[in-house]
Short mmCIF file of C-alpha atoms in Angstrom, two decimals:
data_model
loop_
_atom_site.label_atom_id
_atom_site.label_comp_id
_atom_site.label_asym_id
_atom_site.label_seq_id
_atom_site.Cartn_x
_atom_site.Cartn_y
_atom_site.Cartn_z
CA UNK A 270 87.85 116.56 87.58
CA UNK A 271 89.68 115.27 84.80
CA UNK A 272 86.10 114.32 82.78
CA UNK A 273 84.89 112.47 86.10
CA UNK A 274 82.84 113.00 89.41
CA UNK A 275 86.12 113.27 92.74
CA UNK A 276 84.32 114.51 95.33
CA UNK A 277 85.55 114.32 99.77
CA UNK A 278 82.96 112.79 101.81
CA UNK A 279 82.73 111.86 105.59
CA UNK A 280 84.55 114.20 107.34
CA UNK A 281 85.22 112.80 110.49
CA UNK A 282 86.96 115.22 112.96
CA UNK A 283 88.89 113.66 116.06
CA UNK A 284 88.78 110.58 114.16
CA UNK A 285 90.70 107.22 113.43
CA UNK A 286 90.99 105.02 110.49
CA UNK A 287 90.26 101.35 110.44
CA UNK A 288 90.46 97.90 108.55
CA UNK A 289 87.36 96.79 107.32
CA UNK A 290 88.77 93.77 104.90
CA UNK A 291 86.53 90.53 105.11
CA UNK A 292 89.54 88.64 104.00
CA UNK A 293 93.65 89.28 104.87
CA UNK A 294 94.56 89.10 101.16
CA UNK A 295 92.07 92.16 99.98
CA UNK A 296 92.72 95.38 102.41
CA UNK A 297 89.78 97.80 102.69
CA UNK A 298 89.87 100.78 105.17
CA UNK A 299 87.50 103.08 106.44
CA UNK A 300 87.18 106.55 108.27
CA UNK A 301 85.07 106.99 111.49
CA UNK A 302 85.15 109.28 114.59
CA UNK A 303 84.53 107.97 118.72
CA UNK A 304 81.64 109.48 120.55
CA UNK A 305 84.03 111.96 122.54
CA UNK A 306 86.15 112.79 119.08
CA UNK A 307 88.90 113.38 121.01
CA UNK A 308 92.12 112.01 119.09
CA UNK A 309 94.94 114.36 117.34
CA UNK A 310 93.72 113.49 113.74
CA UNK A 311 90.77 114.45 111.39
CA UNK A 312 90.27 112.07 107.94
CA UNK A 313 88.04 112.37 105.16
CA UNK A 314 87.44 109.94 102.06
CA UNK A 315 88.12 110.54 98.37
CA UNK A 316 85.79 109.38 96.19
CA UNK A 317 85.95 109.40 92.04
CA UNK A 318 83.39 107.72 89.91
CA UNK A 319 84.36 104.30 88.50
CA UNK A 320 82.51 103.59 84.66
CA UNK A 321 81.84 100.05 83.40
CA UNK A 322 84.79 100.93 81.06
CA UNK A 323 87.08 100.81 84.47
CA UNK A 324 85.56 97.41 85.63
CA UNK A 325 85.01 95.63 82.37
CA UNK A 326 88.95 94.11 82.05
CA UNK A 327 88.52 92.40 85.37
CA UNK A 328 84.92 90.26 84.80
CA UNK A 329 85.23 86.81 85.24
CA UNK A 330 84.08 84.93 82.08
CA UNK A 331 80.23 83.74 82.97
CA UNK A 332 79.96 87.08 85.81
CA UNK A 333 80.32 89.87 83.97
CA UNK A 334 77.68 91.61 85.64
CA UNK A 335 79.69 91.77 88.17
CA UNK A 336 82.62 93.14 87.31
CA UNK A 337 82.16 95.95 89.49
CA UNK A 338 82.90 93.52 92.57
CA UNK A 339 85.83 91.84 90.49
CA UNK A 340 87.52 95.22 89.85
CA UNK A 341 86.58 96.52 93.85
CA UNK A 342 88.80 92.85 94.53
CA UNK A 343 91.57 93.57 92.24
CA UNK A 344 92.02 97.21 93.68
CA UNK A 345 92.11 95.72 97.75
CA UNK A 346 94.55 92.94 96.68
CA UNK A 347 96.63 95.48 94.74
CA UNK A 348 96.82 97.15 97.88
CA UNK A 349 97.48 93.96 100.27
CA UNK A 350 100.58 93.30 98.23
CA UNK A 351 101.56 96.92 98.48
CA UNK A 352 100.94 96.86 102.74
CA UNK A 353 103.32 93.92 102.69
CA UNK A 354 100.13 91.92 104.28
CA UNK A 355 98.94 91.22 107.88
CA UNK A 356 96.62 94.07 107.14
CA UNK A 357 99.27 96.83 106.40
CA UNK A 358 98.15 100.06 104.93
CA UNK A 359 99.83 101.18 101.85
CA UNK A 360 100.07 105.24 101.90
CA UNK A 361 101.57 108.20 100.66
CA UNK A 362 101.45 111.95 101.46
CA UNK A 363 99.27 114.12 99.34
CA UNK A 364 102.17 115.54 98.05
CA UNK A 365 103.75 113.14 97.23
CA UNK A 366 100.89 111.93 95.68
CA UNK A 367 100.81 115.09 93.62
CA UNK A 368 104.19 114.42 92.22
CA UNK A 369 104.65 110.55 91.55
CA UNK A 370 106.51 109.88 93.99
CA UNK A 371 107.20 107.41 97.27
CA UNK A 372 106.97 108.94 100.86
CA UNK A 373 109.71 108.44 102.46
CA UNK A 374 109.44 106.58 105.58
CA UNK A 375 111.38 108.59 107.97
CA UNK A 376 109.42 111.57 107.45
CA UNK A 377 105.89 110.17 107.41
CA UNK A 378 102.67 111.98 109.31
CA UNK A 379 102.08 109.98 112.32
CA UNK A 380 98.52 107.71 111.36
CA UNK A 381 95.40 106.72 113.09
CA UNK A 382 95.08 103.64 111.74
CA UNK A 383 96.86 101.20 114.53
CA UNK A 384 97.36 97.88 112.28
CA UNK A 385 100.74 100.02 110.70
CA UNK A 386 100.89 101.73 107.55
CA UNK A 387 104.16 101.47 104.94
CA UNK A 388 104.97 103.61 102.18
CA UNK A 389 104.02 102.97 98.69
CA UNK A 390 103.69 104.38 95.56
CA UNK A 391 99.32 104.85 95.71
CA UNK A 392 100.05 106.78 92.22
CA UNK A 393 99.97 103.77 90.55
CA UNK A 394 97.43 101.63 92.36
CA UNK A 395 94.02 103.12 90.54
CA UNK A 396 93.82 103.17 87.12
CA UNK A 397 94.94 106.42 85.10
CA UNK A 398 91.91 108.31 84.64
CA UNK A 399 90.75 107.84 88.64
CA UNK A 400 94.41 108.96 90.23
CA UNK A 401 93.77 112.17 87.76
CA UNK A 402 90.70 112.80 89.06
CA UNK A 403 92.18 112.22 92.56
CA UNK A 404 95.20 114.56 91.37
CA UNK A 405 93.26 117.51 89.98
CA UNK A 406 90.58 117.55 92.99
CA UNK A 407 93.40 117.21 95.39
CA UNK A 408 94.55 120.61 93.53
CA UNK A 409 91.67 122.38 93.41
CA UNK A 410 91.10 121.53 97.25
CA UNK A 411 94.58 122.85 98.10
CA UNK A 412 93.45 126.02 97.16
CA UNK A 413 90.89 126.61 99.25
CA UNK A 414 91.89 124.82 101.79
CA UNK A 415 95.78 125.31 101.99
CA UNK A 416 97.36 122.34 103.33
CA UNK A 417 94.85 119.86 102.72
CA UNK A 418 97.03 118.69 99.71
CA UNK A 419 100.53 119.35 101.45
CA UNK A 420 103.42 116.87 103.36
CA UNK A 421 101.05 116.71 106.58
CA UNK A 422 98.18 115.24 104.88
CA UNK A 423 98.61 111.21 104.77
CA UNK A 424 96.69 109.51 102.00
CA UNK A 425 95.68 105.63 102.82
CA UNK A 426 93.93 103.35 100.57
CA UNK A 427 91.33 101.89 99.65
CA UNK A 428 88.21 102.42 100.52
CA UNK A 429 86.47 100.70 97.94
CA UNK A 430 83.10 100.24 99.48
CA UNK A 431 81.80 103.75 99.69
CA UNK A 432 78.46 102.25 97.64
CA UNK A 433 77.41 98.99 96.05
CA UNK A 434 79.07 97.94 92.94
CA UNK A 435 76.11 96.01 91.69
CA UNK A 436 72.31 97.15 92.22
CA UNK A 437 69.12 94.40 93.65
CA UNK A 438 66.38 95.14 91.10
CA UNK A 439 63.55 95.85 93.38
CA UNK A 440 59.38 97.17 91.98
CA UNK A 441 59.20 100.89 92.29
CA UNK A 442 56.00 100.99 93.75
CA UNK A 443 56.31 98.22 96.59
CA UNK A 444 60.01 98.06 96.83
CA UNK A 445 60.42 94.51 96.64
CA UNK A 446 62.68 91.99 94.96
CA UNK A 447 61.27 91.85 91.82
CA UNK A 448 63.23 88.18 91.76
CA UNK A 449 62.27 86.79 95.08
CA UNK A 450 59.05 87.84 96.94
CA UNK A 451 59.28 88.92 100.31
CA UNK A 452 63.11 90.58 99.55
CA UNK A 453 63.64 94.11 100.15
CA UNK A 454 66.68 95.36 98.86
CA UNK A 455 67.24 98.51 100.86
CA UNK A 456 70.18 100.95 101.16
CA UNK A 457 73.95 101.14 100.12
CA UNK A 458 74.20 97.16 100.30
CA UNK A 459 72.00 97.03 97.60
CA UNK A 460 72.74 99.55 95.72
CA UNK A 461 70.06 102.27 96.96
CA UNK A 462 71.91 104.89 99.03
CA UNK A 463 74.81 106.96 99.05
CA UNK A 464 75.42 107.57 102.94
CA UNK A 465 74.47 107.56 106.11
CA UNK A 466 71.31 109.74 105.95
CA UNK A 467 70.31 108.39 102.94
CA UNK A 468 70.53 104.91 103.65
CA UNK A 469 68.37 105.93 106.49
CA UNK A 470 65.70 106.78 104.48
CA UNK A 471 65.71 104.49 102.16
CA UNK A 472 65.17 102.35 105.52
CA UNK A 473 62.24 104.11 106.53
CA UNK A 474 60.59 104.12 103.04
CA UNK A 475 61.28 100.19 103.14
CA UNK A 476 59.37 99.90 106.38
CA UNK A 477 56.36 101.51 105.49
CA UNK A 478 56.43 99.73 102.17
CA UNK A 479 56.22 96.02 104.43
CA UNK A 480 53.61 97.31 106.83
CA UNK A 481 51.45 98.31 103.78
CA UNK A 482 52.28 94.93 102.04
CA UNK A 483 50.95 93.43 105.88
CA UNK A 484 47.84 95.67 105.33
CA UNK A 485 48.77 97.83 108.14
CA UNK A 486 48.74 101.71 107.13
CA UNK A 487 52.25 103.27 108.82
CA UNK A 488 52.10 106.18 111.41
CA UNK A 489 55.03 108.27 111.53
CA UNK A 490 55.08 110.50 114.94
CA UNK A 491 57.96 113.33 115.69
CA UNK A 492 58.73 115.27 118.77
CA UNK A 493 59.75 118.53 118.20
CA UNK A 494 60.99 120.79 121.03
CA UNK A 495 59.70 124.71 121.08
CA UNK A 496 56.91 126.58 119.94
#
């Protein structure tokens, strides 16, 4: 969409959406679903590709390999000041979003997320190129799915830590730290995974990659039910 990746992710049906901000000043939310999945609302994440062109503007002088967390700050504080604070989410219906403009509070969706959510203009809280991609995926969706785009659907942002925004240099063939021996960086923390399942695996290859550096050669046993 519009040049770049905007893909959904992490459908979570019966689900709620919570803070996940390490700080009160930089508001980062999440999607998840309870064992039972038994509440009124289903969410699902938005996710467009960010370049080093996005991130670049916001390195601090001496860290610009990190810009990628510097820009992932800016966007969360953006949004803080757009909550109001005390861990408010800013959001905006997905038609709304669509045409530029604010929800208006009266008519909201109700909202899973229990801290309180406020109105604001999300339009205008990513730069250009990422709410287009946003905008023209949230079209294309809309089609197939009818509604998904529509007055019912309540956007709420950010979620800016789908993945790492910097990468751990590890050795491809032992999976170390090529910086610090005895460091594994493994999964999305480091900057090795892209979900759930594949964070996973990353975790087992990591595992068998210390036992072999311990000189012990890894068994891997599965049960599997039927003939």
């Amino acid at each position: 969409a519009a040049g770049r990746a905007c893909y959904s992710f992490c459908m979570c049906p019966g689900g709620q959406i919570v803070p996940t901000s390490t700080v009160e000043g930089e508001l980062c939310i999440n999607g998840m679903s309870f064992s039972k999945r038994a509440s009124k609302w289903a969410n699902s994440g938005l996710v467009s590709a960010i370049s080093e062109a996005d991130a670049a503007p916001f390195a601090e002088v001496g860290y610009e390999p990190l810009c990628g967390v510097s820009f992932q700050r800016h966007i969360e504080r953006e949004a803080a000041i757009m909550g109001g604070g005390s861990l408010v989410v800013p959001v905006q219906t997905a038609e709304d979003f669509l045409l530029e403009r604010v929800s208006k509070r009266e008519t909201l969706p109700s909202s899973s997320y229990r801290l309180g959510v406020t109105p604001a203009p999300l339009h205008e809280l990513y730069p250009p190129a990422v709410t287009a991609a946003i905008r023209e995926s949230l079209a294309r969706f809309d089609k197939q799915l009818p509604g998904f785009a529509g007055s019912h659907a309540l956007i709420h942002a950010p979620e800016a830590r789908t993945s790492s925004p910097v990468r751990i240099d590890r050795d491809k063939e032992t999976m170390c730290s090529v910086s610090m021996d005895g460091l594994y960086p493994t999964g999305e923390g480091a900057g090795y995974a892209g979900g759930i399942v594949s964070a996973a695996v990353d975790g087992l290859a990591a595992a068998d990659a210390i036992l072999r550096a311990c000189g012990v050669t890894p068994h891997h046993a599965f049960a599997v039910d039927g003939a």
